[in-house]
Tab-separated table of C-alpha atoms and ligand atoms in Angstrom:
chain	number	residue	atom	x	y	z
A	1	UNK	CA	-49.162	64.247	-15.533
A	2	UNK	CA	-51.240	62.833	-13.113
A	3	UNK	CA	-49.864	59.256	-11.202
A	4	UNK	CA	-53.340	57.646	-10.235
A	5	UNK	CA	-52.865	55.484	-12.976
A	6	UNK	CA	-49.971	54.022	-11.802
A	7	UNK	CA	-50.632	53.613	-8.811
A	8	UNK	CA	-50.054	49.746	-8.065
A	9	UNK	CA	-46.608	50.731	-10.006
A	10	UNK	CA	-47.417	49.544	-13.173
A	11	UNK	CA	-44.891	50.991	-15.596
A	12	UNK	CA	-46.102	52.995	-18.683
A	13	UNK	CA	-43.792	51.489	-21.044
A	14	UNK	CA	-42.242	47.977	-21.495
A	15	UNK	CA	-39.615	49.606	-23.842
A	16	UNK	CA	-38.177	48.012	-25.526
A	17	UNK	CA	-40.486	45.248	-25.863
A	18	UNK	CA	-38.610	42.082	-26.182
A	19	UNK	CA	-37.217	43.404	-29.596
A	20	UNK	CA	-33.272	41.503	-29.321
A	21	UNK	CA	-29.939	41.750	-31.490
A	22	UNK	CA	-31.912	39.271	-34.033
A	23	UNK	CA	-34.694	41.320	-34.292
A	24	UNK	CA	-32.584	44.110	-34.880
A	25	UNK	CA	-30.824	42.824	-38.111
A	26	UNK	CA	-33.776	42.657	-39.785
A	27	UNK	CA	-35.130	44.521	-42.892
A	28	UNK	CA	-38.171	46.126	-41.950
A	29	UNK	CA	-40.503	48.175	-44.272
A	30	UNK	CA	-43.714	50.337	-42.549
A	31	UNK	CA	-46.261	51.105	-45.228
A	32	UNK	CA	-48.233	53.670	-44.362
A	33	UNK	CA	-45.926	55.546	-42.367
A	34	UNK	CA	-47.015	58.541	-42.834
A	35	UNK	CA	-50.032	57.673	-40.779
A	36	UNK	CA	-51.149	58.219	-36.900
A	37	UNK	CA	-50.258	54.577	-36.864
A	38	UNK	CA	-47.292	54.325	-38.679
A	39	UNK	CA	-45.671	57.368	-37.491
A	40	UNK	CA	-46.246	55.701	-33.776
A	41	UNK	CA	-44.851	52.535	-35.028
A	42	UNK	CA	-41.613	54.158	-36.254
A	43	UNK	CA	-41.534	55.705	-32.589
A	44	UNK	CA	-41.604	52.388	-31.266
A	45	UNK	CA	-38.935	51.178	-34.000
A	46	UNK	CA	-36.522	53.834	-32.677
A	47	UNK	CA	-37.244	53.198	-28.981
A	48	UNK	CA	-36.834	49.550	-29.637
A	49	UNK	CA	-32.976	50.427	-30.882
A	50	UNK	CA	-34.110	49.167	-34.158
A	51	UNK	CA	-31.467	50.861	-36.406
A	52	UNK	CA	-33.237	53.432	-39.203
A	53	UNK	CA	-30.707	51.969	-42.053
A	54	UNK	CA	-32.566	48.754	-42.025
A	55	UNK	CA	-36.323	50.378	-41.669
A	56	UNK	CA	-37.745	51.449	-44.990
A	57	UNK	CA	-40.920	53.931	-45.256
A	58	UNK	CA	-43.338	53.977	-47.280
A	59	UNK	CA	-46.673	55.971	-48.444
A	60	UNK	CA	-48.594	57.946	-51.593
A	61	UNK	CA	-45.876	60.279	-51.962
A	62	UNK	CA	-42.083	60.872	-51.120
A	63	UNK	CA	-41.842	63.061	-48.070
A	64	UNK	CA	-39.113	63.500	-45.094
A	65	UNK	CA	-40.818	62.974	-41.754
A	66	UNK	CA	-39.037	63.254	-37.867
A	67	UNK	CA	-39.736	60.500	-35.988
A	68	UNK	CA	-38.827	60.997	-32.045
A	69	UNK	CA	-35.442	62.732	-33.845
A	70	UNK	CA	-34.765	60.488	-36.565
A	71	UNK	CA	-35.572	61.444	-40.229
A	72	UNK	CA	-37.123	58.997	-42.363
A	73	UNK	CA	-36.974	59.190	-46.293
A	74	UNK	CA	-40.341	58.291	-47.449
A	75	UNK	CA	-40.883	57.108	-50.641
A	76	UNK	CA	-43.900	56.225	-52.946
A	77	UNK	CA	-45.148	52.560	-52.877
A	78	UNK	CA	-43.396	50.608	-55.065
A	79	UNK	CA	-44.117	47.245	-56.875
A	80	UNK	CA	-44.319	44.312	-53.911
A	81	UNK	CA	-41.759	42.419	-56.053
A	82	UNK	CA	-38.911	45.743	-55.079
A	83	UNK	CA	-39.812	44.936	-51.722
A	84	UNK	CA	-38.671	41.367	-51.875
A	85	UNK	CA	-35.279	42.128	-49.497
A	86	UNK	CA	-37.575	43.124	-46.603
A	87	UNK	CA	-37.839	40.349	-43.594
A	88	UNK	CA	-40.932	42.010	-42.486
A	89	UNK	CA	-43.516	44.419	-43.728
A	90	UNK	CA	-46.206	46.096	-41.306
A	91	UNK	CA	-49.242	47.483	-43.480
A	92	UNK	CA	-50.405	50.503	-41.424
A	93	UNK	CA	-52.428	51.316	-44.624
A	94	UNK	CA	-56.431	51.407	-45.512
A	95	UNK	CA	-57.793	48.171	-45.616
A	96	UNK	CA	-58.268	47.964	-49.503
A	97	UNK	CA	-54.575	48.400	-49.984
A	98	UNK	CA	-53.801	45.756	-47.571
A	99	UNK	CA	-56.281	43.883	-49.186
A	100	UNK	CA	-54.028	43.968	-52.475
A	101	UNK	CA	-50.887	44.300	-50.916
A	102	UNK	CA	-50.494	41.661	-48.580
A	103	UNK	CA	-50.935	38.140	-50.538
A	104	UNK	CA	-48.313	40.180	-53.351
A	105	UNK	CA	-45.433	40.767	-50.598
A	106	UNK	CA	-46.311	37.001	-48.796
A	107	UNK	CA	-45.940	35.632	-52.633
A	108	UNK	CA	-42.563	37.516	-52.630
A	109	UNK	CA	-41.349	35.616	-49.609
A	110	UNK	CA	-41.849	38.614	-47.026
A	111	UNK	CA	-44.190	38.304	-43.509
A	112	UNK	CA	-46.675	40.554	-43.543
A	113	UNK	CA	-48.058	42.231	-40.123
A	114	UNK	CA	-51.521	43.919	-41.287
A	115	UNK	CA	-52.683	46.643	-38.846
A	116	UNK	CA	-56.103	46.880	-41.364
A	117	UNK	CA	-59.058	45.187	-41.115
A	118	UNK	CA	-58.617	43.486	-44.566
A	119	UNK	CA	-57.668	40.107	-43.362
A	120	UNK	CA	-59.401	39.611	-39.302
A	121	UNK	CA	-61.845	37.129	-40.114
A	122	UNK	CA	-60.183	35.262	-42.743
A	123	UNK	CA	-59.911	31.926	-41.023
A	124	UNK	CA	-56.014	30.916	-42.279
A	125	UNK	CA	-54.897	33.978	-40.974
A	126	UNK	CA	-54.377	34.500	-37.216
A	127	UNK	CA	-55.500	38.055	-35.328
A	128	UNK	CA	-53.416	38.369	-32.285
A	129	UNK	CA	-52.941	39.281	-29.355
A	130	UNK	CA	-49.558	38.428	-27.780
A	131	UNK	CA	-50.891	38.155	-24.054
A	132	UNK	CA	-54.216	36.316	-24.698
A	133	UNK	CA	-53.331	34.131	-27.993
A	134	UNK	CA	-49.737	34.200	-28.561
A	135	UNK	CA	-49.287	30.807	-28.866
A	136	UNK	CA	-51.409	31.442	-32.449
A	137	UNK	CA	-48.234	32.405	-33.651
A	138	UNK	CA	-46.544	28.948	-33.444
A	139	UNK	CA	-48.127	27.931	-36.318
A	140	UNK	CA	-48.825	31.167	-38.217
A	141	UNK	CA	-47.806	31.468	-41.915
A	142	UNK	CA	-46.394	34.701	-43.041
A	143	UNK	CA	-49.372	36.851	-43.137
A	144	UNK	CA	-50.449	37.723	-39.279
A	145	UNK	CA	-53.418	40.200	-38.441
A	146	UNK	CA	-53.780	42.623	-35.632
A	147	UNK	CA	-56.711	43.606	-34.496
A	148	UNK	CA	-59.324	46.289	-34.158
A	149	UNK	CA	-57.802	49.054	-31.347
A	150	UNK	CA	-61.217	48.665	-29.444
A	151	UNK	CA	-61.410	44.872	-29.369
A	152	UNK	CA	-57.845	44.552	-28.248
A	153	UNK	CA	-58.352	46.962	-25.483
A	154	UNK	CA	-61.288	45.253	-24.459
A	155	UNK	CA	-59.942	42.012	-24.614
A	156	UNK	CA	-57.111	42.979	-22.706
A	157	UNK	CA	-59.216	42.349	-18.940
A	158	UNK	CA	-62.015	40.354	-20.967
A	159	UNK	CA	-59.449	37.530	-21.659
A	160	UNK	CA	-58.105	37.573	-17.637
A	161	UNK	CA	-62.062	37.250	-16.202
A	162	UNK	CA	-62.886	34.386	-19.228
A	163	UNK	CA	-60.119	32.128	-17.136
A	164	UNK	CA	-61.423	32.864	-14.173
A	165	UNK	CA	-65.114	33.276	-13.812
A	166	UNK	CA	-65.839	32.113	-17.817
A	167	UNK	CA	-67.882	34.950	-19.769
A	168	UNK	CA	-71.420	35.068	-20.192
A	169	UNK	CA	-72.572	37.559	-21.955
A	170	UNK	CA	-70.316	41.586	-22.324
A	171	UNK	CA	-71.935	44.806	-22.992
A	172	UNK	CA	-69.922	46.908	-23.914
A	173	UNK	CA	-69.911	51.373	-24.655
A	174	UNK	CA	-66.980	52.702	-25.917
A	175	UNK	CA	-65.805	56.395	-26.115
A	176	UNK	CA	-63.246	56.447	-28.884
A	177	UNK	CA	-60.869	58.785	-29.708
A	178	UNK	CA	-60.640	61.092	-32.715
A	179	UNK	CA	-57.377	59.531	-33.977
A	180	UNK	CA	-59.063	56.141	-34.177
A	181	UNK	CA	-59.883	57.966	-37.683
A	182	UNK	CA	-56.298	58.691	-38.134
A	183	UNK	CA	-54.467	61.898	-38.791
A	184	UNK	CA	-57.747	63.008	-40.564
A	185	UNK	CA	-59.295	62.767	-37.397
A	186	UNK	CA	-57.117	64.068	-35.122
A	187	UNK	CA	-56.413	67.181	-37.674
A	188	UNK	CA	-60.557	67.593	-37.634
A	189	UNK	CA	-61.120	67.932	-34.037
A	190	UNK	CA	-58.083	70.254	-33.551
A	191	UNK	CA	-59.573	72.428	-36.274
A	192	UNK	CA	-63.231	72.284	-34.776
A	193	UNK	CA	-62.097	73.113	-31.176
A	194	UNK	CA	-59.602	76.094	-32.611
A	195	UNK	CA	-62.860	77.400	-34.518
A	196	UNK	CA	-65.023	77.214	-31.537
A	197	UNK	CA	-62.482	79.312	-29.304
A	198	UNK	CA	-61.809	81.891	-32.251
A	199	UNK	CA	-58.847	81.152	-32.188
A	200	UNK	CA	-57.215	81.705	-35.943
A	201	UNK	CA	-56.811	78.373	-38.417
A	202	UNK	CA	-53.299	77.288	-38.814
A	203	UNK	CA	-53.589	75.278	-42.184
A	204	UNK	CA	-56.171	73.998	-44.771
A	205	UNK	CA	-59.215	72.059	-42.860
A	206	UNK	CA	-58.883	68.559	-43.709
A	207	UNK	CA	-62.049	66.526	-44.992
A	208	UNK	CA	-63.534	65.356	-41.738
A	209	UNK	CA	-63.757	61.643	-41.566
A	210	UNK	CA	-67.206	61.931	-39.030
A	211	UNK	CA	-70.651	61.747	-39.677
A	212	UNK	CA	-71.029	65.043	-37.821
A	213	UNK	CA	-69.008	68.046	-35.576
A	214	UNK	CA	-67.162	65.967	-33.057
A	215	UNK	CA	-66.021	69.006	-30.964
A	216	UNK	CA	-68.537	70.004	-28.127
A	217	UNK	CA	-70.184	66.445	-29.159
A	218	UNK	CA	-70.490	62.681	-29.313
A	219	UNK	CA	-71.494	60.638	-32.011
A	220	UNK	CA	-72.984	57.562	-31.732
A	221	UNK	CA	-72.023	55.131	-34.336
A	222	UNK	CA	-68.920	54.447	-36.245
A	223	UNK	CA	-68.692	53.298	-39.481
A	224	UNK	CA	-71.621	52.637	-41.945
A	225	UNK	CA	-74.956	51.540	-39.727
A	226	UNK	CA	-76.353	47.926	-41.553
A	227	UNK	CA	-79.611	47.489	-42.155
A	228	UNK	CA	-79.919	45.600	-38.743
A	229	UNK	CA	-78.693	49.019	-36.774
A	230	UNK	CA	-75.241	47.639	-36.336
A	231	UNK	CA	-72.261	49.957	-37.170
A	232	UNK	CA	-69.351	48.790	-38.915
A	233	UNK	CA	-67.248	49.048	-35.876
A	234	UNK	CA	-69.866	47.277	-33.425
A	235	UNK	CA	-69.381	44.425	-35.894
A	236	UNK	CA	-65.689	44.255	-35.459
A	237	UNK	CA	-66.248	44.419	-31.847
A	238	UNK	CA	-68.444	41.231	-31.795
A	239	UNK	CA	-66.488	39.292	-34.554
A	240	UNK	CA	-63.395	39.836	-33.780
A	241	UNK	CA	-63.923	39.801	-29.449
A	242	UNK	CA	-65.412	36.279	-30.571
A	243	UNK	CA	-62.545	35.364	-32.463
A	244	UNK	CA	-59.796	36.098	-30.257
A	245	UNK	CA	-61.275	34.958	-26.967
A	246	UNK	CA	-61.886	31.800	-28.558
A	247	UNK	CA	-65.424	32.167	-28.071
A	248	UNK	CA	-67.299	31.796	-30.990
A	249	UNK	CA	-70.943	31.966	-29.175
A	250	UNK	CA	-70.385	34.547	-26.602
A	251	UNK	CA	-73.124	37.009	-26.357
A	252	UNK	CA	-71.445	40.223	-26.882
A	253	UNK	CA	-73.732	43.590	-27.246
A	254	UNK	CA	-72.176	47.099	-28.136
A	255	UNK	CA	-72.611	50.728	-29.135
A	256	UNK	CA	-69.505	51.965	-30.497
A	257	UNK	CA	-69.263	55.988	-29.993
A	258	UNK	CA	-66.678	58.926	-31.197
A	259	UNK	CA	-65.693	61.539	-28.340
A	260	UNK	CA	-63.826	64.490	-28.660
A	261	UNK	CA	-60.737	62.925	-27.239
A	262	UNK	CA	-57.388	62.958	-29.200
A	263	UNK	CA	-55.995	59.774	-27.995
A	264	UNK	CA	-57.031	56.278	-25.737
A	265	UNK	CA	-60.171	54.635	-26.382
A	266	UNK	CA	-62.102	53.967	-23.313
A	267	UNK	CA	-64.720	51.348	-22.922
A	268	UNK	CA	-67.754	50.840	-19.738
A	269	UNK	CA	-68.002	47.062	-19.858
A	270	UNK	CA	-70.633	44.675	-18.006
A	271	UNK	CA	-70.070	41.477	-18.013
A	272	UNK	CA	-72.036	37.987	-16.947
A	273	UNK	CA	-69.809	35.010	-15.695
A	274	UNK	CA	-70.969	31.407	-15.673
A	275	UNK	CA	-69.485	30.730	-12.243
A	276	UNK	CA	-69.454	32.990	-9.255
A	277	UNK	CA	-66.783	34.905	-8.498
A	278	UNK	CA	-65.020	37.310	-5.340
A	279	UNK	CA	-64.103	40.482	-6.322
A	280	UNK	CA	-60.783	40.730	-4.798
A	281	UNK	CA	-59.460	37.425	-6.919
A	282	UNK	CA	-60.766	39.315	-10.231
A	283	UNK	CA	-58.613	42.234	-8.628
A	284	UNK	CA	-55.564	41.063	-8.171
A	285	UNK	CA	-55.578	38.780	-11.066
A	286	UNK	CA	-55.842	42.027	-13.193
A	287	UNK	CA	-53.038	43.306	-11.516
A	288	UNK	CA	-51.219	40.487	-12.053
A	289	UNK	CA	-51.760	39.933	-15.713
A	290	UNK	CA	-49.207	41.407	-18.653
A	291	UNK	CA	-50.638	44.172	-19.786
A	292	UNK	CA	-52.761	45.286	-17.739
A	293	UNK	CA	-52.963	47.948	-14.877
A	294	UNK	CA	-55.763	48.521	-12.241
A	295	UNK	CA	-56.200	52.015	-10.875
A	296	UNK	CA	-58.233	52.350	-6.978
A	297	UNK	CA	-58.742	55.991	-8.310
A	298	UNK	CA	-62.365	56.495	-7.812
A	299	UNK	CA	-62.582	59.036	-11.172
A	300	UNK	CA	-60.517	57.134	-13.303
A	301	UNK	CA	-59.028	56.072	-15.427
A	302	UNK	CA	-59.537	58.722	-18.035
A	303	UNK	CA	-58.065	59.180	-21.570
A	304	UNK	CA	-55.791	61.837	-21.468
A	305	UNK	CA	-53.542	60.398	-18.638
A	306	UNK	CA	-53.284	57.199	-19.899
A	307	UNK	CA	-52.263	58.729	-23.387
A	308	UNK	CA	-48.657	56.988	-24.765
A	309	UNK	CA	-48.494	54.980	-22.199
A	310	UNK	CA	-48.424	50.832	-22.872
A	311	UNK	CA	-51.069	49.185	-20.265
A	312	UNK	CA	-54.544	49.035	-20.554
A	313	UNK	CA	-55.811	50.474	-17.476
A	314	UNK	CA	-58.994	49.160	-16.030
A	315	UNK	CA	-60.536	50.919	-12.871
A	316	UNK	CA	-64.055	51.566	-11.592
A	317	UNK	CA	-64.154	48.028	-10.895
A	318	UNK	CA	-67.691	46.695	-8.959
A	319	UNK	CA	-69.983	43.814	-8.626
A	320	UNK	CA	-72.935	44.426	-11.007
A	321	UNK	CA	-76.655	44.633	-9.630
A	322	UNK	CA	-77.590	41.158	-11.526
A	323	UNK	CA	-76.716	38.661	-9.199
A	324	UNK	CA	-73.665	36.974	-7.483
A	325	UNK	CA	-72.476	36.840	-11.846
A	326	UNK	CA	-72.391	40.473	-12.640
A	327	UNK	CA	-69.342	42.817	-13.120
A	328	UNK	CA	-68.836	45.898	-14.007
A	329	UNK	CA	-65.484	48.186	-14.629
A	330	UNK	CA	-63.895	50.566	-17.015
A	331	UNK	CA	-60.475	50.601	-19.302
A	332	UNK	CA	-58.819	52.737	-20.919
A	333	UNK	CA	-56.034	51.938	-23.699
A	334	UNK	CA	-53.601	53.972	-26.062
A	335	UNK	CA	-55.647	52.464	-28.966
A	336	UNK	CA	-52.572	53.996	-31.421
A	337	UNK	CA	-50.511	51.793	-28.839
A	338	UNK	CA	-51.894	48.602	-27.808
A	339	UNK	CA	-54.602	48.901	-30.223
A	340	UNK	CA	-52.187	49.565	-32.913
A	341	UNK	CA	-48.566	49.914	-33.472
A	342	UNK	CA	-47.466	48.668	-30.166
A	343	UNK	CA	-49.621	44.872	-30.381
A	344	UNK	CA	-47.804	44.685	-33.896
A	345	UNK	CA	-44.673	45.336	-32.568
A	346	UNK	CA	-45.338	42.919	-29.778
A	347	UNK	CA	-46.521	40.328	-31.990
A	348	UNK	CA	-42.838	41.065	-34.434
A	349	UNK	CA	-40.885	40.577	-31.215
A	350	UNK	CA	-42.879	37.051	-30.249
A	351	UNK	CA	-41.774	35.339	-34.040
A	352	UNK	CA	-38.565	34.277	-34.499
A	353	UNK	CA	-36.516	36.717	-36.296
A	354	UNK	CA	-36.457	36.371	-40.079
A	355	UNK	CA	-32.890	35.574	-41.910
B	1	NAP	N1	-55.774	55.136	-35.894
B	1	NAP	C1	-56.006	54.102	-35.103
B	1	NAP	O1	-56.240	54.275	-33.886
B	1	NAP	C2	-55.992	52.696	-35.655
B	1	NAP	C3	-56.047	51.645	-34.744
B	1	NAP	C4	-56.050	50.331	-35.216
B	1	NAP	C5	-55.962	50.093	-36.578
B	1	NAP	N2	-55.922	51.151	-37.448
B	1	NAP	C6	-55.812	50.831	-38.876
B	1	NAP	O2	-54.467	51.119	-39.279
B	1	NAP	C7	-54.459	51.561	-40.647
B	1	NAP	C8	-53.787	52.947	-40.686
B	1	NAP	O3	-54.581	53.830	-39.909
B	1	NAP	P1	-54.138	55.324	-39.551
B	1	NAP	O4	-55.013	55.733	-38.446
B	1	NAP	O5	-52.669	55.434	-39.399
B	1	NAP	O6	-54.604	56.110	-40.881
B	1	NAP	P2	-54.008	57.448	-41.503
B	1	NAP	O7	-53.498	58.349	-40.442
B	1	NAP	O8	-55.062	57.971	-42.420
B	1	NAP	O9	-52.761	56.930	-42.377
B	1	NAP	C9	-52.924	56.130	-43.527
B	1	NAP	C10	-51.562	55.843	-44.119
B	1	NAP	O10	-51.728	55.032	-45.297
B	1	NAP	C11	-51.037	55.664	-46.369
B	1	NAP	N3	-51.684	55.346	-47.651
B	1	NAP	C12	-52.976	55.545	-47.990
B	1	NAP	N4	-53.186	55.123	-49.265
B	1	NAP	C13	-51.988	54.675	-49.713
B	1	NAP	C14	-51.528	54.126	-50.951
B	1	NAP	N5	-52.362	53.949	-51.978
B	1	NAP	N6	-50.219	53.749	-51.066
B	1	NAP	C15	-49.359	53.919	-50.020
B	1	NAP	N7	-49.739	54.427	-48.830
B	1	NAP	C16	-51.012	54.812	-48.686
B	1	NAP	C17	-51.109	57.142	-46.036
B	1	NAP	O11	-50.090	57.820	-46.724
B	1	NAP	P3	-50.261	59.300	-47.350
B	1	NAP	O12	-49.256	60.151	-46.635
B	1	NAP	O13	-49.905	59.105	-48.757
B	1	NAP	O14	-51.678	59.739	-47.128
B	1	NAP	C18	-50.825	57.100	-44.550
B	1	NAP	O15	-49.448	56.945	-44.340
B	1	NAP	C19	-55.924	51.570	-41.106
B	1	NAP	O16	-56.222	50.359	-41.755
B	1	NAP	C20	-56.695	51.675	-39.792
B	1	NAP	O17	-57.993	51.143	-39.874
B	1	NAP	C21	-55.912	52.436	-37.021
């Protein structure tokens, strides 16, 4: 494993997250844990001491899964109401289930962390994240929303330029990872790259959640395209960027794209500030900032070394060509981490543990 990513000294994990003794009495069902992201938030569970007796699991069908050497009994979804004991539910589930799901288990008295998209925009409902909008939590109800892996790892050095410089106007390209489409995903491209070396299939071929072949490729939209040309995901980007920057009228432009990575999205950002800025003070208040870790390597940073690791990790950064205003760099997050599991956990650890 490669160290030019750490190489201000930036640790790769924050284990075990601020997760205490109260935090650790808690009843805690993961729905959905079957998933990429659920499976990776049971990780962080066990890493975070959080004992297995009090952490329920949850998906279509029973199953035993090994989580970082723990087995987990999963059983099929119940009725919200039989989950009325639980302190604290994370929905790692399709958005139409949390859609469903979530205003049943708040009704029943439990909080609700949603990891879908089903609730992001709805305006009662805070989408967090801990280091730029925390304090949302102070006054949350019991349904909190975390948000779309790509926006949170973009906001991640977005939010530390908007207090210094103020934002103008962000394009953005991302090169996401196939296990932003979950297991599916990830399952696809290992079965596409096996085929193109010859090398035997070890299982049935899932249904492939892309529009097209992802191995030897790159695919440049994700989600259903609108009638304007906007993709699904581009819209998240926008909304949701707006929304948790606290900028409802910044100019945000982006082309979303899948890459035959397994893991970390990555995203080539240029950005307009209103005032002027030196470079250095944008440096080191990166480096300073929760979160966040800058790389001097020239080539990175790249996906598969900053893979299960907690920062994002912004490098290549430059002034722009467009003036004294203009910046340019490029980040790299776990998006099954910060853009996932591990921002949920985070945001867990910031409320005040349930009774
Ligand atoms: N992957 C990422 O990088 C990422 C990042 C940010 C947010 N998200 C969001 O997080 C959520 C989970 O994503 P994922 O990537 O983990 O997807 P995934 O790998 O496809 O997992 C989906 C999980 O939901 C369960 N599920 C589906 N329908 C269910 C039902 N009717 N009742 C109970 N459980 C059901 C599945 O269980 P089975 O075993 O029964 O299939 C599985 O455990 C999605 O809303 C996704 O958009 C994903």
């Amino acid at each position: 494993m490669s160290t030019t990513h750490t190489d201000r000294g930036a640790p790769r994990t924050n284990a075990p997250w601020g997760w205490t003794d109260a935090h650790r009495a808690q009843e805690i069902a993961v729905i959905g844990a079957t998933g990429a992201v659920g499976r990776e938030l049971l990780e962080l569970l066990v890493q975070a001491g959080h004992p297995a007796s009090r952490t329920s699991t949850f998906a279509r069908a029973a199953s035993t899964i090994d989580v970082a050497g723990v087995e987990f009994a999963v059983k099929p979804m119940p009725a919200a109401s039989a989950l009325r004991a639980a302190s604290l539910a994370f929905l790692c589930t399709p958005s139409e289930l949390s859609l469903a799901l979530a205003p049943e288990l708040v009704a029943h008295g439990v909080r609700v962390i949603d990891l879908s998209s089903a609730y992001r925009l709805a305006p009662d409902v805070p989408l967090v994240v801990p280091e730029i909008n925390g304090r949302e939590l102070e006054r949350s109800g019991l349904l909190i929303s975390n948000p779309n892996c790509t926006t949170a790892i973009l906001c991640m050095p977005l939010a530390v330029i908007d207090r210094l410089a103020g934002l103008e106007e962000v394009v953005v390209v991302s090169f996401q990872a196939a296990s932003g489409a979950g297991l599916p995903g990830l399952q696809t491209l290992a079965a596409e790259a096996r085929e193109a070396v010859g090398a035997p299939a070890t299982g049935p071929r899932p249904k492939s959640p892309f529009a097209a072949p992802l191995f030897f490729n790159v695919i440049p939209a994700i989600a259903e395209v609108d009638d304007t040309g906007i993709s699904g995901e581009e819209r998240k980007v926008i909304d949701e960027t707006r929304r948790i920057l606290g900028r409802p009228d910044l100019v945000v432009e982006v082309t979303t794209t899948r890459v035959p990575v397994e893991r970390c999205h990555s995203v080539a950002v240029h950005v307009k500030t209103k005032r002027d800025f030196v470079l250095e003070d944008i440096i080191a208040a990166l480096e300073a900032s929760p979160g966040v870790a800058v790389t001097r390597d020239p080539h990175g940073p790249r996906p598969r070394e900053c893979a299960g690791a907690d920062p994002v990790y912004v490098g290549r950064i430059r002034a722009g060509t467009r003036g004294t205003r203009s910046l340019c760099f490029f980040a790299v997050g776990d998006q099954i981490r910060k853009g996932a599991a591990l921002n949920a956990l985070q945001i867990a650890a910031r409320l005040r543990a349930a009774p």
